[in-house]
XYZ file of C-alpha atoms in Angstrom:
634
model
C -16.029 -31.993 23.816
C -14.948 -35.626 23.832
C -11.863 -36.406 21.807
C -13.025 -38.608 18.939
C -9.676 -38.751 17.176
C -7.200 -41.594 17.327
C -3.398 -41.582 17.236
C -0.778 -43.911 15.816
C 2.927 -43.748 14.868
C 3.466 -42.033 11.524
C 7.197 -42.672 11.038
C 7.420 -39.671 8.685
C 10.819 -38.759 7.275
C 10.673 -34.998 7.809
C 9.395 -32.402 10.297
C 6.219 -30.409 9.725
C 2.502 -31.111 9.484
C 0.546 -32.493 6.533
C -3.247 -32.461 6.343
C -5.036 -35.660 5.323
C -8.644 -36.152 4.223
C -9.681 -37.245 7.741
C -6.751 -36.131 9.848
C -3.122 -35.074 9.770
C 0.476 -36.199 10.227
C 2.791 -34.265 12.537
C 6.572 -34.442 12.777
C 8.944 -32.594 15.102
C 12.533 -32.874 16.350
C 13.186 -32.982 20.100
C 16.474 -33.351 21.973
C 17.051 -33.940 25.701
C 13.529 -33.376 27.013
C 11.612 -35.036 29.865
C 8.296 -34.801 28.027
C 7.171 -33.546 24.641
C 4.138 -33.666 22.416
C 1.369 -31.846 20.665
C -1.285 -29.373 21.822
C -4.373 -29.468 19.603
C -6.834 -26.564 19.556
C -10.391 -27.202 18.359
C -11.220 -23.844 16.817
C -15.059 -23.933 16.952
C -15.157 -24.202 20.767
C -11.515 -23.399 21.751
C -11.046 -26.741 23.552
C -7.477 -27.961 23.975
C -6.128 -31.525 23.847
C -2.685 -32.872 24.724
C -1.115 -35.635 22.629
C 2.023 -36.815 24.458
C 4.807 -38.285 22.343
C 6.198 -41.632 23.448
C 9.084 -43.720 22.150
C 6.804 -45.546 19.725
C 6.474 -42.237 17.855
C 10.244 -41.703 17.668
C 12.962 -42.556 15.147
C 16.182 -40.988 16.367
C 15.254 -37.461 17.436
C 12.293 -37.176 15.051
C 8.913 -37.778 16.614
C 5.871 -38.206 14.374
C 2.232 -39.071 14.922
C -0.756 -39.689 12.697
C -4.086 -38.376 13.973
C -7.334 -39.517 12.353
C -10.945 -38.566 12.957
C -10.578 -34.766 12.709
C -11.406 -32.155 10.080
C -8.099 -30.370 9.465
C -9.738 -26.996 8.771
C -11.234 -26.989 12.306
C -7.964 -27.499 14.137
C -4.753 -25.643 15.022
C -1.737 -26.764 17.005
C 1.428 -26.027 18.943
C 4.159 -28.305 20.221
C 5.223 -28.550 23.846
C 8.520 -29.438 25.456
C 8.515 -29.945 29.212
C 6.582 -26.894 30.485
C 6.872 -24.677 27.387
C 4.700 -24.599 24.249
C 5.938 -23.223 20.946
C 4.952 -22.920 17.309
C 6.060 -25.349 14.629
C 9.025 -23.846 12.761
C 7.748 -25.706 9.669
C 4.212 -24.259 9.833
C 2.921 -22.630 6.642
C 0.497 -20.247 8.321
C -0.006 -18.814 11.816
C -3.094 -17.318 13.444
C -4.043 -15.867 16.833
C -6.705 -17.396 19.103
C -7.983 -16.857 22.654
C -6.519 -19.825 24.529
C -6.379 -20.660 28.255
C -3.110 -18.731 28.492
C -4.682 -15.717 26.812
C -4.067 -14.652 23.234
C -1.954 -17.352 21.626
C -0.315 -17.685 18.236
C -1.014 -21.142 16.794
C -0.269 -23.072 13.624
C -3.089 -23.593 11.148
C -3.879 -27.101 10.004
C -5.554 -27.388 6.617
C -4.555 -28.064 2.995
C -2.065 -25.304 2.264
C -3.207 -22.696 -0.209
C 0.092 -22.520 -2.071
C -0.160 -26.243 -2.897
C -3.515 -25.786 -4.621
C -2.573 -22.975 -7.001
C -1.671 -24.191 -10.523
C 1.264 -21.832 -11.036
C 4.607 -22.743 -12.549
C 7.245 -20.140 -13.431
C 9.696 -21.236 -16.095
C 11.274 -17.913 -16.971
C 14.826 -17.842 -18.326
C 17.502 -16.778 -15.863
C 19.014 -13.378 -16.604
C 22.847 -13.179 -16.595
C 24.166 -11.309 -13.561
C 25.616 -8.525 -15.684
C 22.188 -7.767 -17.162
C 20.373 -7.541 -13.836
C 19.279 -4.472 -11.884
C 18.206 -5.322 -8.334
C 15.776 -3.184 -6.336
C 15.964 -3.780 -2.576
C 12.765 -3.131 -0.616
C 10.861 -3.820 2.590
C 7.385 -5.095 1.698
C 5.601 -3.030 4.316
C 7.843 0.033 4.260
C 7.767 0.266 0.461
C 4.117 1.340 0.220
C 2.960 1.915 3.850
C 2.990 5.707 3.512
C -0.206 7.417 2.374
C 1.938 9.174 -0.197
C 2.385 5.831 -2.025
C -1.199 6.209 -3.316
C -1.765 2.479 -3.818
C -5.002 0.728 -2.777
C -3.289 -1.848 -0.550
C -0.613 0.038 1.375
C 2.136 -1.889 3.134
C 1.238 -5.318 1.754
C 2.217 -7.916 -0.822
C -0.530 -6.495 -3.028
C 0.822 -2.987 -2.522
C 4.280 -4.047 -3.697
C 2.770 -5.606 -6.841
C 0.811 -2.412 -7.494
C 4.131 -0.597 -7.994
C 5.271 -2.904 -10.810
C 4.740 -0.288 -13.587
C 6.927 2.106 -11.587
C 9.675 -0.506 -11.230
C 9.537 -1.369 -14.922
C 10.231 2.270 -15.813
C 13.310 2.083 -13.592
C 14.577 -0.896 -15.570
C 14.432 -3.209 -12.543
C 14.945 -6.888 -13.397
C 14.741 -8.289 -9.841
C 13.344 -7.229 -6.479
C 15.083 -8.226 -3.255
C 12.626 -8.456 -0.365
C 13.678 -8.082 3.259
C 12.405 -11.022 5.401
C 8.768 -11.844 4.560
C 8.192 -14.786 6.913
C 6.762 -14.997 10.429
C 9.223 -14.815 13.302
C 9.263 -17.620 15.858
C 7.567 -16.465 19.057
C 7.750 -18.077 22.487
C 10.023 -20.921 21.421
C 12.134 -22.492 24.184
C 14.868 -20.103 25.232
C 13.739 -17.271 22.958
C 11.614 -14.212 23.781
C 8.467 -13.343 21.895
C 8.785 -10.820 19.074
C 9.720 -7.459 20.565
C 9.659 -8.828 24.154
C 13.335 -8.129 24.876
C 13.236 -4.426 24.084
C 9.566 -3.586 23.823
C 10.215 -2.383 20.269
C 8.704 -3.403 16.972
C 10.982 -5.637 14.930
C 10.209 -3.696 11.757
C 13.017 -5.201 9.685
C 11.836 -8.698 10.707
C 15.293 -10.188 11.267
C 15.496 -13.122 13.644
C 14.948 -16.856 13.769
C 11.885 -17.448 11.655
C 8.934 -19.664 11.122
C 10.413 -19.717 7.646
C 7.634 -21.523 5.772
C 4.874 -19.073 6.752
C 4.549 -15.795 4.781
C 3.986 -12.957 7.242
C 0.273 -12.396 7.885
C 0.839 -8.701 8.663
C 1.943 -8.178 5.056
C -1.354 -9.478 3.673
C -4.269 -7.194 2.852
C -6.689 -9.998 3.827
C -6.497 -13.279 5.707
C -4.696 -15.384 3.089
C -1.017 -14.466 3.302
C 0.034 -17.488 1.221
C -2.293 -16.653 -1.638
C -1.361 -12.972 -1.623
C 2.339 -13.737 -1.481
C 1.956 -16.195 -4.366
C -0.081 -13.649 -6.361
C 2.591 -10.981 -5.810
C 5.359 -13.294 -7.009
C 3.307 -14.273 -10.031
C 2.625 -10.614 -10.864
C 6.354 -9.805 -10.736
C 7.125 -12.790 -12.948
C 4.442 -11.795 -15.461
C 6.198 -8.422 -15.681
C 9.586 -10.060 -16.281
C 10.901 -9.253 -12.785
C 12.607 -11.906 -10.668
C 11.984 -12.186 -6.916
C 14.768 -12.706 -4.349
C 14.176 -13.218 -0.618
C 16.434 -12.379 2.293
C 16.833 -15.438 4.554
C 18.295 -14.825 8.001
C 19.710 -17.880 9.789
C 21.152 -17.883 13.304
C 23.566 -20.585 14.402
C 20.664 -22.399 16.105
C 18.947 -23.166 12.794
C 19.779 -26.657 11.549
C 21.498 -27.109 8.185
C 18.636 -29.307 7.044
C 16.114 -26.586 7.881
C 18.085 -23.998 5.917
C 18.269 -26.165 2.808
C 14.608 -27.137 3.114
C 13.611 -23.471 3.449
C 15.326 -22.513 0.200
C 13.913 -25.574 -1.572
C 10.421 -24.803 -0.271
C 10.295 -21.276 -1.695
C 11.727 -22.423 -5.015
C 9.319 -25.344 -5.449
C 6.179 -23.836 -3.890
C 6.470 -20.185 -4.917
C 9.026 -20.303 -7.751
C 11.275 -17.802 -5.978
C 14.292 -16.935 -8.141
C 16.962 -16.284 -5.532
C 18.016 -15.615 -1.954
C 20.320 -13.300 -0.044
C 21.750 -15.488 2.728
C 22.273 -13.680 6.026
C 23.017 -14.339 9.688
C 25.649 -15.997 11.827
C 24.787 -19.588 11.021
C 24.423 -19.790 7.238
C 25.044 -23.314 5.926
C 26.701 -21.829 2.886
C 28.267 -24.880 1.285
C 25.175 -27.053 1.776
C 22.868 -24.479 0.190
C 25.217 -23.442 -2.626
C 25.912 -27.019 -3.664
C 22.358 -28.332 -3.348
C 21.352 -29.828 -6.734
C 17.830 -28.371 -6.559
C 19.243 -24.850 -6.173
C 21.801 -24.750 -9.005
C 19.489 -22.508 -11.070
C 18.648 -20.308 -8.103
C 20.459 -17.004 -7.558
C 22.347 -17.076 -4.257
C 23.830 -13.889 -2.797
C 26.354 -13.841 0.047
C 29.301 -11.704 1.042
C 31.813 -14.374 -0.042
C 31.805 -17.882 -1.483
C 34.524 -20.582 -1.289
C 34.482 -21.074 -5.064
C 37.443 -23.452 -5.198
C 35.964 -25.698 -2.545
C 32.563 -25.683 -4.222
C 34.054 -26.636 -7.578
C 36.084 -29.603 -6.395
C 35.328 -32.584 -8.567
C 33.582 -35.551 -7.012
C 36.324 -38.207 -7.176
C 33.909 -40.999 -6.313
C 31.631 -39.981 -9.174
C 33.789 -38.352 -11.882
C 30.915 -38.192 -14.365
C 29.260 -35.465 -12.278
C 32.072 -33.018 -13.014
C 32.349 -29.700 -11.190
C 29.162 -28.128 -9.813
C 28.274 -24.702 -11.294
C 28.983 -21.399 -9.553
C 27.349 -19.105 -12.127
C 24.271 -18.832 -9.892
C 26.352 -17.354 -7.061
C 26.998 -13.654 -6.465
C 29.131 -11.840 -3.921
C 27.799 -8.722 -2.235
C 30.006 -6.710 0.107
C 30.288 -3.075 1.133
C 33.721 -2.670 -0.502
C 32.376 -0.809 -3.552
C 30.069 1.402 -1.482
C 32.965 2.471 0.720
C 35.174 3.192 -2.285
C 32.553 5.188 -4.167
C 31.674 7.182 -1.051
C 35.312 8.089 -0.439
C 35.784 9.035 -4.066
C 32.630 11.146 -4.446
C 33.350 13.145 -1.285
C 36.889 13.826 -2.547
C 39.024 11.766 -0.180
C 42.711 11.476 -1.031
C 44.490 8.230 -1.952
C 41.427 6.586 -3.502
C 41.224 7.343 -7.256
C 43.405 4.436 -8.420
C 41.574 1.876 -6.278
C 38.169 3.238 -7.276
C 38.954 3.218 -11.006
C 40.182 -0.368 -10.813
C 37.037 -1.529 -8.999
C 34.810 0.441 -11.359
C 35.899 -1.479 -14.457
C 36.551 -4.872 -12.832
C 34.381 -7.629 -14.281
C 33.658 -10.673 -12.099
C 34.700 -13.932 -13.750
C 32.251 -16.825 -13.715
C 29.943 -15.495 -10.997
C 28.055 -12.372 -9.974
C 29.273 -9.280 -8.131
C 26.611 -6.985 -6.673
C 27.469 -3.423 -5.763
C 25.609 -0.464 -4.312
C 26.119 3.034 -2.995
C 23.509 2.575 -0.238
C 21.514 -0.369 1.124
C 18.890 -0.877 3.834
C 21.677 -0.919 6.441
C 22.966 2.635 6.739
C 22.119 6.071 5.367
C 19.781 6.493 2.442
C 21.452 8.084 -0.572
C 19.889 11.463 0.233
C 21.002 11.277 3.861
C 24.484 10.273 2.712
C 24.873 13.768 1.212
C 22.933 15.579 3.974
C 24.436 14.330 7.247
C 27.930 13.950 8.643
C 26.679 12.048 11.673
C 23.939 9.520 12.398
C 20.810 10.725 14.214
C 19.285 7.590 15.731
C 17.885 9.079 18.937
C 14.347 7.887 18.089
C 15.559 4.283 18.351
C 15.867 4.681 22.118
C 19.501 3.624 22.412
C 21.057 7.033 23.082
C 22.303 7.149 19.495
C 24.699 4.269 20.247
C 23.235 1.936 17.624
C 23.986 1.989 13.916
C 27.200 2.494 11.965
C 29.449 5.394 13.047
C 31.772 5.313 10.027
C 29.341 6.260 7.245
C 31.810 8.024 4.908
C 29.151 10.666 4.376
C 29.401 14.409 3.706
C 26.627 16.907 4.378
C 27.788 19.367 1.691
C 28.246 22.108 4.289
C 25.161 22.023 6.531
C 23.919 19.207 8.776
C 20.429 18.087 7.766
C 17.723 20.090 6.060
C 18.591 23.502 4.661
C 17.008 26.238 2.584
C 20.302 27.232 0.957
C 19.878 26.703 -2.760
C 23.553 26.162 -3.517
C 23.821 23.360 -0.954
C 20.568 21.743 -2.058
C 21.750 21.894 -5.671
C 25.092 20.326 -4.742
C 23.344 17.531 -2.848
C 21.174 16.638 -5.827
C 24.286 16.654 -8.025
C 26.057 14.316 -5.624
C 23.051 11.960 -5.547
C 23.165 11.844 -9.352
C 26.899 11.175 -9.255
C 26.326 8.210 -6.935
C 23.527 6.855 -9.126
C 25.582 7.191 -12.316
C 28.650 5.505 -10.841
C 26.603 2.698 -9.312
C 24.718 1.951 -12.531
C 27.708 2.144 -14.869
C 30.196 0.164 -12.768
C 30.743 -3.353 -14.085
C 28.789 -6.016 -12.237
C 25.215 -5.895 -10.940
C 23.858 -2.622 -9.528
C 21.561 -2.728 -6.513
C 19.262 0.220 -5.831
C 17.773 0.762 -2.393
C 14.058 1.563 -2.524
C 13.460 5.302 -2.422
C 16.991 6.392 -3.295
C 15.773 7.194 -6.805
C 13.366 9.787 -5.358
C 15.422 11.495 -2.608
C 13.931 9.461 0.254
C 15.269 10.567 3.648
C 15.173 8.965 7.096
C 16.106 12.191 8.834
C 19.649 10.985 9.414
C 18.596 7.703 11.066
C 20.941 5.073 9.653
C 19.431 2.125 11.541
C 15.600 2.366 11.561
C 15.144 -1.313 12.434
C 12.317 -0.433 14.861
C 10.758 2.482 12.969
C 7.480 1.221 11.497
C 6.500 4.797 10.657
C 7.306 7.557 8.183
C 10.968 7.383 9.224
C 11.308 3.771 8.100
C 8.883 3.991 5.180
C 9.602 5.181 1.651
C 8.249 8.667 0.986
C 6.428 9.071 -2.326
C 5.902 12.817 -1.995
C 6.399 14.627 -5.282
C 8.913 17.472 -5.212
C 10.987 19.191 -7.853
C 14.056 17.333 -6.608
C 12.392 13.912 -6.352
C 11.005 14.175 -9.896
C 14.372 15.317 -11.205
C 16.326 12.493 -9.582
C 13.707 9.908 -10.557
C 13.912 10.976 -14.197
C 17.708 10.819 -14.035
C 17.586 7.308 -12.552
C 15.268 6.089 -15.291
C 17.572 7.498 -17.955
C 20.862 6.241 -16.517
C 19.295 2.800 -16.129
C 18.150 2.911 -19.765
C 21.617 4.102 -20.851
C 23.191 1.073 -19.178
C 20.627 -1.192 -20.805
C 21.225 0.335 -24.252
C 25.026 0.123 -24.069
C 26.189 -3.423 -23.407
C 29.780 -2.304 -22.860
C 28.688 -1.608 -19.259
C 27.385 -5.172 -18.933
C 30.512 -7.189 -19.700
C 30.619 -10.891 -18.834
C 34.373 -11.175 -19.431
C 37.114 -8.986 -17.925
C 38.590 -6.143 -19.971
C 42.068 -6.619 -21.430
C 42.995 -2.904 -21.620
C 44.198 -3.595 -25.166
C 42.932 -3.475 -28.747
C 43.265 -7.212 -29.378
C 40.879 -7.102 -32.347
C 42.652 -4.123 -33.985
C 39.506 -1.975 -33.973
C 41.441 1.236 -33.382
C 41.067 1.688 -29.616
C 41.482 -0.524 -26.525
C 38.390 -2.105 -25.009
C 38.798 0.250 -22.044
C 41.372 2.916 -21.180
C 42.105 5.565 -18.526
C 42.803 9.252 -19.134
C 43.678 12.435 -17.260
C 44.196 16.098 -18.152
C 45.802 14.708 -21.273
C 44.491 11.716 -23.191
C 46.109 8.388 -22.294
C 47.766 9.932 -19.205
C 45.655 9.210 -16.098
C 46.633 10.800 -12.806
C 46.522 8.192 -10.043
C 48.416 10.340 -7.560
C 47.278 10.546 -3.971
C 45.725 13.989 -4.455
C 43.984 13.205 -7.735
C 40.193 13.386 -7.668
C 39.315 12.880 -11.315
C 39.569 10.161 -13.923
C 38.560 9.783 -17.547
C 37.434 6.322 -18.672
C 36.887 5.498 -22.351
C 35.041 2.418 -23.590
C 35.219 0.988 -27.098
C 31.739 -0.314 -27.932
C 33.180 -2.607 -30.564
C 34.134 -4.805 -27.605
C 30.599 -5.064 -26.242
C 29.628 -8.719 -25.965
C 26.066 -7.965 -27.018
C 25.462 -6.174 -30.335
C 29.004 -4.816 -30.736
C 29.162 -1.769 -32.992
C 31.529 1.116 -33.726
C 31.274 3.725 -31.007
C 33.221 5.309 -28.155
C 31.925 6.333 -24.738
C 33.958 8.553 -22.426
C 33.127 9.158 -18.752
C 34.733 12.363 -17.475
C 34.416 11.860 -13.715
C 35.368 14.899 -11.664
C 35.170 14.517 -7.874
C 37.315 17.632 -7.372
C 35.674 20.776 -5.992
C 37.026 22.864 -8.929
C 36.450 22.451 -12.642
C 38.953 20.160 -14.295
C 40.125 19.733 -17.869
C 40.071 16.251 -19.355
C 42.037 15.074 -22.348
C 39.834 13.193 -24.817
C 41.310 10.826 -27.429
C 41.055 12.269 -30.917
C 38.086 10.591 -32.611
C 38.508 8.992 -36.045
C 37.874 11.132 -39.118
C 34.145 11.709 -39.512
C 33.430 11.016 -35.822
C 32.496 13.660 -33.245
C 32.281 13.719 -29.491
C 28.900 14.773 -28.134
C 27.701 15.382 -24.568
C 25.079 12.776 -23.690
C 24.682 13.818 -20.057
C 26.084 16.256 -17.513
C 25.210 15.819 -13.824
C 25.911 19.538 -13.258
C 22.836 20.422 -15.314
C 19.383 20.150 -13.745
C 18.141 18.319 -16.845
C 21.197 16.143 -17.018
C 20.444 14.109 -20.156
C 20.346 16.110 -23.393
C 17.533 15.444 -25.838
C 19.843 16.748 -28.596
C 23.408 15.976 -27.452
C 25.640 18.945 -28.335
C 29.029 18.596 -30.005
C 31.936 19.621 -27.754
C 33.832 22.611 -29.089
C 37.306 21.129 -28.696
C 37.290 17.507 -29.825
C 40.463 16.781 -27.826
C 39.702 18.430 -24.495
C 36.646 19.047 -22.331
C 36.168 20.968 -19.105
C 33.984 19.498 -16.367
C 32.439 21.417 -13.474
C 33.477 20.573 -9.948
C 31.807 17.489 -8.465
C 30.227 16.592 -11.790
C 30.336 13.845 -14.391
C 30.040 14.085 -18.171
C 29.054 11.235 -20.462
C 30.494 11.740 -23.956
C 29.857 9.546 -26.959
C 31.439 9.502 -30.396
C 30.169 7.722 -33.487
C 30.753 8.222 -37.169
C 28.497 11.016 -38.382
C 29.780 11.787 -41.866
C 32.251 10.737 -44.522
C 34.976 13.397 -44.442
C 35.848 12.778 -48.088
C 32.301 13.445 -49.186
C 31.604 16.275 -46.762
C 31.068 19.657 -48.246
C 33.328 22.524 -47.331
C 30.477 24.476 -45.767
C 27.937 23.012 -43.365
C 25.016 24.493 -41.428
C 25.695 25.718 -37.932
C 25.271 23.081 -35.251
C 24.709 23.310 -31.528
C 27.919 22.978 -29.526
C 28.584 22.558 -25.855
C 29.397 25.834 -24.132
C 32.937 25.966 -22.719
C 32.775 25.850 -18.917
C 34.335 28.396 -16.645
C 36.318 27.450 -13.567
C 33.975 27.164 -10.571
C 34.828 27.316 -6.897
C 32.268 25.827 -4.509
């Protein structure tokens, strides 16, 4: 084929490729190279054409060229530098062709599908305290046959689970990387080339603007990704993406990536990851001030410095920022497995309310044991990863409840389910924003593998198999999520004062021990009572008291409960010791000033006014009461 196209300087202001009616404009950054340019692939006959870049195409380090006389839909491209070709990091879609070098991944060149879809999301941003984040891997979430969705392991498959997520009370999904990885770029190996393993988690330097084709059910990854996002938004669920940046990714590229997903796909937020995150540039970008940004730490004071040259701009907002560290997960794991010297620190973290920004906490995340494995294994079992079990975290703060791995012993299995419920309850009811790892609500196990980064199989996928335990834990998760949603005292936006500053009768929050108002924060204490006054809820405040009797000791413990006002009675809302933990008809506790709690169990008590003592009759019909609990020794 004879090249009928013509070239001319484009002098574009940004990298990437844009299709025109009769051609295209290409822009790329090159430093310190002897030769560079463009390789064009004519798809109908697989012919290749070189377009060398000369100084007339260059402004600074940005080279750009306008090519006319081609039909964009018939062409693909790569860039070359000296003797190496590579994909455009700004490409929106990649495809594979049979080139001279063999099978080659190339960049598509046609009007981008996401630009042609008339979709605009204008949903209101949910306050951090009201959010529940569900962290998932798009493929691993529904790849298993047990997921029973029509489009397993795809963007469509994730959207097909929306009714399930709504029942869990999820307000946002956090997706592990969903973009193509850069392959065969100068100085970098192709995906999986270094180790011969599948990069299942998809971390690495990315072709950030191209949704991953392997996650599409068909050939239009952009359209399917857009449709998934739109489906989540229609259901009232926000979408956050994990963005992984190495220190080789330019600051401009990082900012442009975040802007691209916000403007083209209406993405609601990002978890920023990697060694080279341009944190300040992204967090202070004016286009992203409504976008949720999650990182392990933010320099809030630096970000809020006033612009002295332009005082009218004031201080930039930080309300869209949220910290996410493993500090809570380590505390809650120590506490639940009955470590010494931790109760005071745990209780403080449990009721701490972040001021002015978000604080995301979890008991388990994608990195480490699943929640079920956390209570089933003392040690990691990563042999399948092929690294002699040397990879993954060694310090998991886990406890196997007496037997390593699977067991048929009913008492141990029962204890494990109780511990999973304890973790779920504490994670959901701690102040801040709870994050739930996909599958933890249904006893998903990875067989003790705490680092399945290369396991694109049943080990790394979520299991949707129905068992007595999975149904029980799923029902508990739905109910504890609803309890948090129904009681705004667990969704505070302002810190507690530990005082009754409105003279309602009780402090906004208070700690208790074996006797009311006397918490035991000693080094060997493993239990704490926490009472909340619902009159101090910032949303629909109303008279009511909630008491969490949290017993991480292996024996039953007595808790002192503040005497309720006349006409009020304490009732048991939930007990993690019971298989059906939430009571349909909450029983009244026998002693309204003390309650006994089984070992390694948590009670939720609630008191509201039920009758006027002055008008009450002397005799009343018998009412169900909570059975006093005997001391148990596990």
